Coordinates of C-alpha atoms in Angstrom, one line a residue:
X74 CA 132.5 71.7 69.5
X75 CA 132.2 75.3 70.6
X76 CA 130.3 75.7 73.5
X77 CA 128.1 78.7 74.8
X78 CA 129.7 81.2 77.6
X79 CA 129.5 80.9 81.2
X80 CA 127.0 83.0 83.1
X81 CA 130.0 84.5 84.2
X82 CA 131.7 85.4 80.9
X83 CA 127.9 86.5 79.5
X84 CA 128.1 89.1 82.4
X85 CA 131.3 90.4 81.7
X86 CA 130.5 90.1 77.9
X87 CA 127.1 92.9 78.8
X88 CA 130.1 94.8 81.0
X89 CA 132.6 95.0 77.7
X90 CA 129.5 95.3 75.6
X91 CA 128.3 98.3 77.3
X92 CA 132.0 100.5 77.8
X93 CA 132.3 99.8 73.7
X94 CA 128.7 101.8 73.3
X95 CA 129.6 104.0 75.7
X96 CA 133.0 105.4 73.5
X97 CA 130.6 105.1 70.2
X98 CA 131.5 101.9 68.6
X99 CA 129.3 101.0 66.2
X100 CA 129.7 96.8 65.2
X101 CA 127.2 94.0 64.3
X102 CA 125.6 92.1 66.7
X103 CA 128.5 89.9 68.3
X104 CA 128.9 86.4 69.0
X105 CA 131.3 84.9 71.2
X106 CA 131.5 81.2 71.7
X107 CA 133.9 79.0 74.0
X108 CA 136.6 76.7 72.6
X109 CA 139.5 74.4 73.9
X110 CA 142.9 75.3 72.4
X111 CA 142.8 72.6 70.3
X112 CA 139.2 73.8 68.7
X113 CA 141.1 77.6 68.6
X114 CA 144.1 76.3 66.2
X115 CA 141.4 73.9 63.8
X116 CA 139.6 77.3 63.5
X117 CA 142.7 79.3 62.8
X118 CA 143.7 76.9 60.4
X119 CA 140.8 76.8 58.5
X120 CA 141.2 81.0 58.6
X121 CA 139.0 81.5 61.5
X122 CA 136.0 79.7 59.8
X123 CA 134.3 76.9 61.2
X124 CA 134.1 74.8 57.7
X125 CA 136.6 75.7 54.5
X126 CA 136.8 73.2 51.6
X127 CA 138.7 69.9 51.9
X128 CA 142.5 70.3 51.5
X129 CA 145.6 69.4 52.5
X130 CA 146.7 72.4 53.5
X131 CA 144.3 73.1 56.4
X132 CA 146.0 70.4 58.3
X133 CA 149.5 71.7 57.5
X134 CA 148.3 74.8 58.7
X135 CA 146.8 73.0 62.2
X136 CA 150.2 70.9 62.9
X137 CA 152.4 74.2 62.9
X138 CA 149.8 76.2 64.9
X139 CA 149.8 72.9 67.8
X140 CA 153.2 72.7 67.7
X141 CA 153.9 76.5 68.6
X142 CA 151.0 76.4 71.4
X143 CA 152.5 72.9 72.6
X144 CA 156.0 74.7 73.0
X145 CA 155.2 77.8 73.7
X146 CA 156.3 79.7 70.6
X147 CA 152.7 80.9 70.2
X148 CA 149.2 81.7 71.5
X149 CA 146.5 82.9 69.5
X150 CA 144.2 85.2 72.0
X151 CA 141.1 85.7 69.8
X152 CA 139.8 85.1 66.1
X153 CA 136.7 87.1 64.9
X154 CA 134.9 86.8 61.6
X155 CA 133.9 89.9 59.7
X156 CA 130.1 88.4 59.4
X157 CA 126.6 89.8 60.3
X158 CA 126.7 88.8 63.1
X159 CA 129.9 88.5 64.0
X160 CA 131.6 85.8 65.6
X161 CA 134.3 85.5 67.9
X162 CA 135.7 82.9 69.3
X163 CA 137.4 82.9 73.4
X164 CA 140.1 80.0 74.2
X165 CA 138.9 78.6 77.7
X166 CA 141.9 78.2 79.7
X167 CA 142.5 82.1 79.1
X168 CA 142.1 83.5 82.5
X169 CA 139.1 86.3 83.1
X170 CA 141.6 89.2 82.4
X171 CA 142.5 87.6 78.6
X172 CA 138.7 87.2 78.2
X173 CA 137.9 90.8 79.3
X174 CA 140.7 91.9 77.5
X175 CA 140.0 89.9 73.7
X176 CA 136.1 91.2 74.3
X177 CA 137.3 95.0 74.0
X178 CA 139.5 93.6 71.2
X179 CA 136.8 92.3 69.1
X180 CA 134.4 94.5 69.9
X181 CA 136.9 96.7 68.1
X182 CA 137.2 94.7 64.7
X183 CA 133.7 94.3 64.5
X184 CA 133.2 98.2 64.3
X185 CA 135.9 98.5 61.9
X186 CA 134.6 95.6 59.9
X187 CA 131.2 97.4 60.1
X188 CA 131.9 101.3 59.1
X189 CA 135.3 100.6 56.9
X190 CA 134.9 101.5 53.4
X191 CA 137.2 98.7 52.3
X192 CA 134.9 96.1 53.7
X193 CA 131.5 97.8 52.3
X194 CA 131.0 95.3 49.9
X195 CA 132.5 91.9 51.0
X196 CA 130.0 89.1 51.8
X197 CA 128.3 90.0 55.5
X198 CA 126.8 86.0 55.2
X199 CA 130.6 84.5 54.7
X200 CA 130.5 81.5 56.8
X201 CA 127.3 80.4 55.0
X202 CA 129.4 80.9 51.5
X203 CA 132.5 78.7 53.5
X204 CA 130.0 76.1 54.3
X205 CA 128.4 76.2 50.4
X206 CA 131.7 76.3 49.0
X207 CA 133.2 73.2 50.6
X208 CA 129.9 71.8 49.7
X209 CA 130.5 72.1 46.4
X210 CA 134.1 70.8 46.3
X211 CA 133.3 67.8 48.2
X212 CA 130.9 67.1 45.5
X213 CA 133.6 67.5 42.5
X214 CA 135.7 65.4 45.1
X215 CA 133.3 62.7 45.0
X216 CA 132.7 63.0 41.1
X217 CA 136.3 63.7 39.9
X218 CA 138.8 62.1 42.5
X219 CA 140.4 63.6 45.5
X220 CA 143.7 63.8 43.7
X221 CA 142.9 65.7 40.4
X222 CA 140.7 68.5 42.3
X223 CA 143.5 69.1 45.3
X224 CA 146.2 69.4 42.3
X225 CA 143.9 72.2 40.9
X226 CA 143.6 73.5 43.8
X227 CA 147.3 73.5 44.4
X228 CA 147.9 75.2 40.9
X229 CA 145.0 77.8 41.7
X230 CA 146.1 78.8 45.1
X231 CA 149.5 79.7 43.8
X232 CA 147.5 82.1 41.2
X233 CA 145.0 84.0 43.9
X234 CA 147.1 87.0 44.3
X235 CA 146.2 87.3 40.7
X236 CA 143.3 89.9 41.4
X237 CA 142.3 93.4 41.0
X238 CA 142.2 94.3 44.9
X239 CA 140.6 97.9 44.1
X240 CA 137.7 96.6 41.5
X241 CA 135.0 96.5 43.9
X242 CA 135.2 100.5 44.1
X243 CA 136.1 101.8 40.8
X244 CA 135.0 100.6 37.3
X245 CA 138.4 100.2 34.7
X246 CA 136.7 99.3 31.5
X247 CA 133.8 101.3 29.8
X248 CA 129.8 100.9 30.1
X249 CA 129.8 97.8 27.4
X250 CA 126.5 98.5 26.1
X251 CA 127.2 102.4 25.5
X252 CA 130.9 101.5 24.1
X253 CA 129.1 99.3 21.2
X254 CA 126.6 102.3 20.6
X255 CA 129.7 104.6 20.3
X256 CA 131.7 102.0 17.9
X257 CA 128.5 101.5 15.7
X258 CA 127.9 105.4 15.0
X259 CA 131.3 105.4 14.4
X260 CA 131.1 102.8 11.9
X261 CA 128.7 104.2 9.1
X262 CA 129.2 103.2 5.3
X263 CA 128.3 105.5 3.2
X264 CA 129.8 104.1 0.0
X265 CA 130.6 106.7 -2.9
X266 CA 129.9 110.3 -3.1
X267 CA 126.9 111.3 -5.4
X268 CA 125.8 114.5 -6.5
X269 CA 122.3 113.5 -7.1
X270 CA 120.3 111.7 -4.4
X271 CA 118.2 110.0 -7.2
X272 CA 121.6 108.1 -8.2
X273 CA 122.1 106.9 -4.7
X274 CA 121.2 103.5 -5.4
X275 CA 123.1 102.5 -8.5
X276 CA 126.4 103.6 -7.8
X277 CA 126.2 102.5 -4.1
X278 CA 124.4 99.7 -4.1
X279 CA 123.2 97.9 -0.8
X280 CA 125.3 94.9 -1.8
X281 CA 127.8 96.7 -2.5
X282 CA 127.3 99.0 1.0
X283 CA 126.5 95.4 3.3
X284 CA 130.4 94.3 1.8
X285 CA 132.0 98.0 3.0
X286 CA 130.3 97.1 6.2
X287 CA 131.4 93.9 6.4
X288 CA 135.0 94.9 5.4
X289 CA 134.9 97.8 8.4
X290 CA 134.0 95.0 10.8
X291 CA 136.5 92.5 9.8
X292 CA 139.3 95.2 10.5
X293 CA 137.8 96.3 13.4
X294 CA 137.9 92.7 14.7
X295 CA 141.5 92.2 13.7
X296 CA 142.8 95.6 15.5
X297 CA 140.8 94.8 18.1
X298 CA 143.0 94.0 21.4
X299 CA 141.8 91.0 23.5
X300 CA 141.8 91.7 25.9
X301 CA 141.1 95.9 24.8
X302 CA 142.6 96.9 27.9
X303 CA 145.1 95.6 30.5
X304 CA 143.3 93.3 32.6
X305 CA 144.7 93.0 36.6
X306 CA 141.9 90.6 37.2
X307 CA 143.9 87.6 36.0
X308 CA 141.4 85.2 37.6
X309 CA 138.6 87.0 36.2
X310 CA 140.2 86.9 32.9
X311 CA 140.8 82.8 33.1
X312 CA 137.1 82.1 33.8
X313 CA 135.8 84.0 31.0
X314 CA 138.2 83.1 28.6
X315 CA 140.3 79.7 29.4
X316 CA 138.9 76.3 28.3
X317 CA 137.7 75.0 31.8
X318 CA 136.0 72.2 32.4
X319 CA 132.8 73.0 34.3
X320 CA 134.3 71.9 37.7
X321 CA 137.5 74.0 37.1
X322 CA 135.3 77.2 36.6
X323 CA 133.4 76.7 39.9
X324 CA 136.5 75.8 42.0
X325 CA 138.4 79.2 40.1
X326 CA 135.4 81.0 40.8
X327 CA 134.8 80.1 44.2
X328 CA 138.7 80.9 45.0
X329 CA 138.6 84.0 43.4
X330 CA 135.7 85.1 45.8
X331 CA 137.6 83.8 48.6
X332 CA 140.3 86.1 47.8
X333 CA 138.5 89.0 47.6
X334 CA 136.9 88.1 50.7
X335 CA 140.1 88.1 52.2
X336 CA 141.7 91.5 50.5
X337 CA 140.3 94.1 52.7
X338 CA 141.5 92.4 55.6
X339 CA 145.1 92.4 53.9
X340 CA 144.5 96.2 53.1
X341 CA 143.8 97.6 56.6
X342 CA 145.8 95.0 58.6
X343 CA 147.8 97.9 59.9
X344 CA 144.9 100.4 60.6
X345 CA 142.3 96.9 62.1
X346 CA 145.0 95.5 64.5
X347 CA 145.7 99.1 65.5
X348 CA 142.2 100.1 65.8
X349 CA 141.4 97.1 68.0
X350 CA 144.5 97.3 70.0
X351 CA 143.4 101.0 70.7
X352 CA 139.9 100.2 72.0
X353 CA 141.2 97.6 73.9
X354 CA 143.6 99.2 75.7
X355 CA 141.3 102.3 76.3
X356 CA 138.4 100.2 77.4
X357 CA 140.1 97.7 79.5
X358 CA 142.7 100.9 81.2
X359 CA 139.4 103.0 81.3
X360 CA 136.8 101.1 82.6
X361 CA 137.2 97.2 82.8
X362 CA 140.6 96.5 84.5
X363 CA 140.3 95.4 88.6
X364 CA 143.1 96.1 91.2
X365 CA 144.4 92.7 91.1
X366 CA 144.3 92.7 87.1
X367 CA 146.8 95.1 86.2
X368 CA 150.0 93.4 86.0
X369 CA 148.5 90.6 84.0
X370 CA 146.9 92.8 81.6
X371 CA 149.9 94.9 81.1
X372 CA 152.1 91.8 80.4
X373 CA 149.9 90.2 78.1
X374 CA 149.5 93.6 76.8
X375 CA 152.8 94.1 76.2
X376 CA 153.7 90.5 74.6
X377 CA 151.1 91.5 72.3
X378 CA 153.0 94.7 71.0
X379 CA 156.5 93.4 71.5
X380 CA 158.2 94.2 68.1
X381 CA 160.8 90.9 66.6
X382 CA 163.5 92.2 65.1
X383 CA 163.3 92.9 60.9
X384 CA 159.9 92.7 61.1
X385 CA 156.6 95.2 61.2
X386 CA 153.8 94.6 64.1
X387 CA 151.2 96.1 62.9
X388 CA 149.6 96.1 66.3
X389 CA 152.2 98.2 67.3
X390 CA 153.0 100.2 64.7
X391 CA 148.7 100.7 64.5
X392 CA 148.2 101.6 67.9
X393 CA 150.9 104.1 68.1
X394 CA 149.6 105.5 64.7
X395 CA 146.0 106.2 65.9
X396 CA 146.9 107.9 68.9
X397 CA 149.2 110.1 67.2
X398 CA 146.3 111.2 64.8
X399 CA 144.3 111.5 68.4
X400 CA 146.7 113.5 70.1
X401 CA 147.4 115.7 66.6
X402 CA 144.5 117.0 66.0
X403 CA 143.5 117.0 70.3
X404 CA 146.4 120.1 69.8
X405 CA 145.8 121.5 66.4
X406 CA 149.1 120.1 65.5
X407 CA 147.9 120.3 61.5
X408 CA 147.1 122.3 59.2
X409 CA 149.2 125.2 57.8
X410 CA 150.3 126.8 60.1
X411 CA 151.8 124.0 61.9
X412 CA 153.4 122.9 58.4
X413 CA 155.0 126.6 58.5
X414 CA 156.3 126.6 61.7
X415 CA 160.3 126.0 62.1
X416 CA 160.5 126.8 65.5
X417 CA 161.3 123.6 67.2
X418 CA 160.6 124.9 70.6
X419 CA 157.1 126.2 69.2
X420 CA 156.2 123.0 68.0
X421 CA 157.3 120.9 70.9
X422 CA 155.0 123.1 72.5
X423 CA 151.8 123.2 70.6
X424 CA 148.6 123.1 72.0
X425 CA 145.5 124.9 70.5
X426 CA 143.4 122.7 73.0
X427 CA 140.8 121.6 69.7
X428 CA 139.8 118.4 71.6
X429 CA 139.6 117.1 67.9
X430 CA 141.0 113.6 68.2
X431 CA 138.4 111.5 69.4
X432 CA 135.9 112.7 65.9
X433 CA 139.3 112.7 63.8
X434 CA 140.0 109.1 64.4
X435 CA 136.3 108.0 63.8
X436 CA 136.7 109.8 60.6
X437 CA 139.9 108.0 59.4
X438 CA 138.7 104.8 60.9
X439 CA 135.6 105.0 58.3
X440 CA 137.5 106.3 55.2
X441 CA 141.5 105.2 54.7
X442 CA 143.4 102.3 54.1
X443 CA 146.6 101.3 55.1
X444 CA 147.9 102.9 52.3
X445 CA 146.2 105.7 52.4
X446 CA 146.4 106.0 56.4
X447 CA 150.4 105.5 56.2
X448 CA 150.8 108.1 53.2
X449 CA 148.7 111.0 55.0
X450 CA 149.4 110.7 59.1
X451 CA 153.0 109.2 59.2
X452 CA 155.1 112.0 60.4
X453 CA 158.7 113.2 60.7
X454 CA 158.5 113.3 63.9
X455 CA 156.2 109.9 64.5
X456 CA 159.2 108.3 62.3
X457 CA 161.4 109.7 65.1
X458 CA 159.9 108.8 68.4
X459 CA 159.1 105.2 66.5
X460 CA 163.0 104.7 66.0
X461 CA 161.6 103.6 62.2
X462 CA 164.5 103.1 60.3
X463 CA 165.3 101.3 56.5
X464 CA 167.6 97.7 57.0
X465 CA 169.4 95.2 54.9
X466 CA 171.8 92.8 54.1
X467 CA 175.8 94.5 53.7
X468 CA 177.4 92.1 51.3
X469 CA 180.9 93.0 52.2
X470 CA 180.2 92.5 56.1
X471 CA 177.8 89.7 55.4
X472 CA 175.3 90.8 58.4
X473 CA 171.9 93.1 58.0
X474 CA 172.6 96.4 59.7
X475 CA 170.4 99.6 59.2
X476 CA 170.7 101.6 55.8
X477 CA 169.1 104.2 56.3
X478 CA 167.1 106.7 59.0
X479 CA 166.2 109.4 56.8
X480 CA 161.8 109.7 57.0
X481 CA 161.3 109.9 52.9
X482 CA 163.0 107.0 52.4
X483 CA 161.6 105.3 55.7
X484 CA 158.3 105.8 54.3
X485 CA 158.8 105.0 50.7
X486 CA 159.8 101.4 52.5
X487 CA 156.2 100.8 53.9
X488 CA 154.3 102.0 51.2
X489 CA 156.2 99.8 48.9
X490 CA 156.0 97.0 51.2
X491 CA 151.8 97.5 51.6
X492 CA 151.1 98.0 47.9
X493 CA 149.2 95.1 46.4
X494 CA 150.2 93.1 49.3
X495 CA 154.4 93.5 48.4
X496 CA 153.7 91.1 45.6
X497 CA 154.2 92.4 41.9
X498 CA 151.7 93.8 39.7
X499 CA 150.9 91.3 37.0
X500 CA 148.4 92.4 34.3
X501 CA 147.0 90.2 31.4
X502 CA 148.1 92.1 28.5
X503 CA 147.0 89.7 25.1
X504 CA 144.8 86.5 24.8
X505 CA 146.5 86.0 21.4
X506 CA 149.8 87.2 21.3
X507 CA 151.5 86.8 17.9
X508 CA 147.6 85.3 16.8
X509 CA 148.5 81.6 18.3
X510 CA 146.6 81.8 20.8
X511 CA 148.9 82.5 23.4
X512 CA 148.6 84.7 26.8
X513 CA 150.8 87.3 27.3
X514 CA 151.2 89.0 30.8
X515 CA 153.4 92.2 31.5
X516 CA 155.0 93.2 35.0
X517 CA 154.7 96.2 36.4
X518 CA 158.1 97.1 37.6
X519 CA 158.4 99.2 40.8
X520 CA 162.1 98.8 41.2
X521 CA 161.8 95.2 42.5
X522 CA 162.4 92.2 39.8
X523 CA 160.5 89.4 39.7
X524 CA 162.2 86.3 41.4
X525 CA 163.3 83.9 38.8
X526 CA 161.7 80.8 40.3
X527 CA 158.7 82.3 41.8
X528 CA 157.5 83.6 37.8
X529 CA 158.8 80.2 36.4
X530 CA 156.4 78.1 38.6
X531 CA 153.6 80.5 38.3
X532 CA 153.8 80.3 34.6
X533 CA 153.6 76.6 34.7
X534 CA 150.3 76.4 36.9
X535 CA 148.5 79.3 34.4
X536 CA 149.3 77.7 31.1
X537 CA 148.0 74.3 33.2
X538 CA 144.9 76.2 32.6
X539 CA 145.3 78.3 29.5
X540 CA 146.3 74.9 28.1
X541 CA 148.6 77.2 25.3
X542 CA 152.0 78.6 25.9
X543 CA 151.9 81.7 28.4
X544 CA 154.5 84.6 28.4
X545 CA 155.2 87.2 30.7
X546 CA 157.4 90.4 30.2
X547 CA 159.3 91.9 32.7
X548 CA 162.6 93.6 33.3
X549 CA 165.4 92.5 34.6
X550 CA 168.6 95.3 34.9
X551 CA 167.0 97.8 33.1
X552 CA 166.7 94.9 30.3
X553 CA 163.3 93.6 29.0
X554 CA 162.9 90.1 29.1
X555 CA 160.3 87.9 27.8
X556 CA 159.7 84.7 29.9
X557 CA 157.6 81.6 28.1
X558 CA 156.0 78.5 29.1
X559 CA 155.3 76.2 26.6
X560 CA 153.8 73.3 28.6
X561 CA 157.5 71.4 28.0
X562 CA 160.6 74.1 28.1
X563 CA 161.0 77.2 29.9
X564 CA 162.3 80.2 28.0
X565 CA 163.2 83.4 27.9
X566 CA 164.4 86.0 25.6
X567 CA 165.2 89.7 25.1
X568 CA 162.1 92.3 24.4
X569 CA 161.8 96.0 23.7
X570 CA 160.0 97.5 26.2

């Protein structure tokens, strides 16, 4: 169980505490609490909550996290919970350095989670939701049978990407009540033309006007689209429109809010890791660090932003970021008349001496997304000093060598690889294609196809809960291609697109 800090680690807590209100973090009150490394990986595997909903996965998740502590592949430092308050758990065998230094680190996240526009309207009670949620399931458990409600979970966990990560700021689909106001004035009968009012009511009768009216509707309702517009929010789509049973729609539901829970996190991974890695490294450099303290930290430090090769660390790659925006707009090196400037002696030289950073990265901190934040402040010449460069696989050498160096193209990469998480845009496009009843999705395409397995299997898990056949179009070589699931035989077939 965890376990309350140490006097000791309460007074350097107040120490950290104070330094992070000192720089002008703003974060929710914070709660750290003491666990062995055993407790650390049970909470990492249930996603850094304390209770999750009973699953097989959570223990597939703890074995691989032991196993990398237990050989030394791995060592989670610090897991925090964007909550009001927040909570943070410390691992104690980490020595005081490690403590001092994942204090600053989640001091960090918590302002981030705090003043983030992505994360305005996720659930600030979370770990209250966890506990309700695996309430509930342990009751369907107990009513339905362990088996049947883990294989929906299975087949619903396969589908939770299926969601419209930017819904909770923007509204896609019209005012309801002000659309049917719209169609109805739109919808007048007025029967035949009369040139004397008095006649009005024999030659258009009111049975004769209520069967117009009913004719207009009856049109209306077969041109009508279902659903009227693209929907992204498969999930969304499947609870108001599949033929659940009742514990179906509250295990869907409670998924689906577990993913958007989760989204912001996956949207600012870049800009959160970097953020805290920043504070942490200015609070603990600045203020916190002893004598005797600075090899450790700068080890740990530097294990922590080691980059492997082929792959992004966003604590790297975030740190560096924000302290180029820092050092940018510390020198005035924006704006156009730095855009202007070909000189490449002037520009290595710039500095307007603005002392703009520290306020610049506050305002980016509260207002971008890793999107956003890679499209606006990723530079030429950050692309350069980063050694950021495009890979992959050379087919005639058979080895992965670098492609390409050249900044457009470099970050065209990461923006592709950040938008909706790298994973395709799926978008519900019919309820009733070909009036049978059947779904019909469409792809997206950004240039990447869908992988042929990947769509096969996810077909099979949604028409598990469509219960009709479900088809999804795509392309494939420039070539449209219709893929169907008919709860038996998977096919496919050329479309028009």
């Amino acid at each position: 169980m965890p376990k309350s800090l140490t006097p000791r680690l309460a007074a350097l807590r107040d120490e950290i505490h104070g330094y992070a209100k000192e720089f002008g973090l703003d974060f929710f009150d914070t709660v750290f609490e003491m666990v062995s490394y055993d407790e650390m990986n049970m909470v990492a595997a249930y996603g850094g909550f304390p209770t999750r909903y009973p699953h097989w996965r959570w223990g597939m998740e703890y074995e691989q996290l032991s196993k990398g502590y237990e050989y030394g592949l791995s060592k989670i430092y610090e897991l925090v919970i964007n909550n009001d308050p927040c909570y943070a758990y410390l691992m104690e065998s980490n020595p005081e350095v490690d403590q001092k230094l994942v204090m600053a680190h989640v001091y960090g996240h918590c302002d981030f989670f705090k003043n983030n526009f992505s994360f305005r309207h996720t659930n600030r009670r979370m770990i209250d939701e966890m506990a309700n949620h695996a309430t509930r399931v342990r009751r369907w458990v107990d009513k339905i049978g362990v088996e049947k409600v883990e294989d929906f979970i299975d087949r619903t966990l396969s589908l939770e990407n299926l969601i419209d990560q930017h819904s909770p700021h923007i509204r896609r689909n019209p005012d309801p009540r002000r659309a049917e106001d719209e169609l109805k004035s739109n919808e007048r009968v007025e029967g035949f033309k009369v040139g004397r009012e008095y006649m009005r009511g024999y030659i258009n009768p009111s049975e004769f006007l209520d069967s117009q009216r009913k004719k207009v509707e009856d049109e209306k309702q077969r041109a009508k689209k279902f659903p009227e517009r693209p929907q992204r929010d498969v999930l969304l789509f499947l609870l108001e429109e599949a033929p659940l049973e009742p514990w179906e729609s509250d295990i869907l539901a409670i998924l689906r809010e577990e993913a958007y829970y989760f989204a912001p996190q996956g949207q600012t991974k870049i800009m959160n890791e970097g953020w805290a890695s920043y504070w942490h490294s200015t609070i603990m450099t600045r203020r916190a660090l002893r004598d005797d303290e600075i090899i450790d930290y700068a080890d740990h430090h530097s294990g922590t932003m080691g980059t492997r090769p082929g792959a992004i660390n966003p604590y790297k790659l975030g740190i560096e970021l924000w302290r180029d925006i820092e050092e940018r707009w510390n020198k005035g090196r924006f704006g156009k008349e730095w855009d202007e400037c070909d000189d490449l002696r002037a520009r290595r030289n710039w500095d307007k001496k603005l002392g703009a950073g520290r306020e610049k990265i506050f305002e980016v901190r509260k207002h971008y997304n890793d999107i956003t934040f890679i499209d606006t402040f990723l530079t030429p010449e950050f692309a350069m000093e980063q050694k950021l460069f495009v890979y992959g696989f050379n087919d005639k050498r058979n080895s992965w060598e670098i492609l390409d160096r050249e900044f457009r193209k470099v970050k065209s990469k990461l923006l592709q690889g950040l938008t909706n998480f790298g994973q395709p845009i799926i978008e519900v496009v019919d309820g009733n294609h070909e009036n049978r009843g059947e779904l019909l999705l469409a792809h997206k395409h950004d240039g990447q196809d869908l992988k042929g397995d990947y769509a096969r299997e996810t077909l099979r898990n949604l028409q598990s809960l469509w219960r009709r056949p479900v088809n999804i179009v795509t392309r494939y070589d420039n070539k449209g291609v219709m893929l169907r699931f008919d709860g038996t035989n998977q096919t496919e077939k050329k479309v028009e697109l």
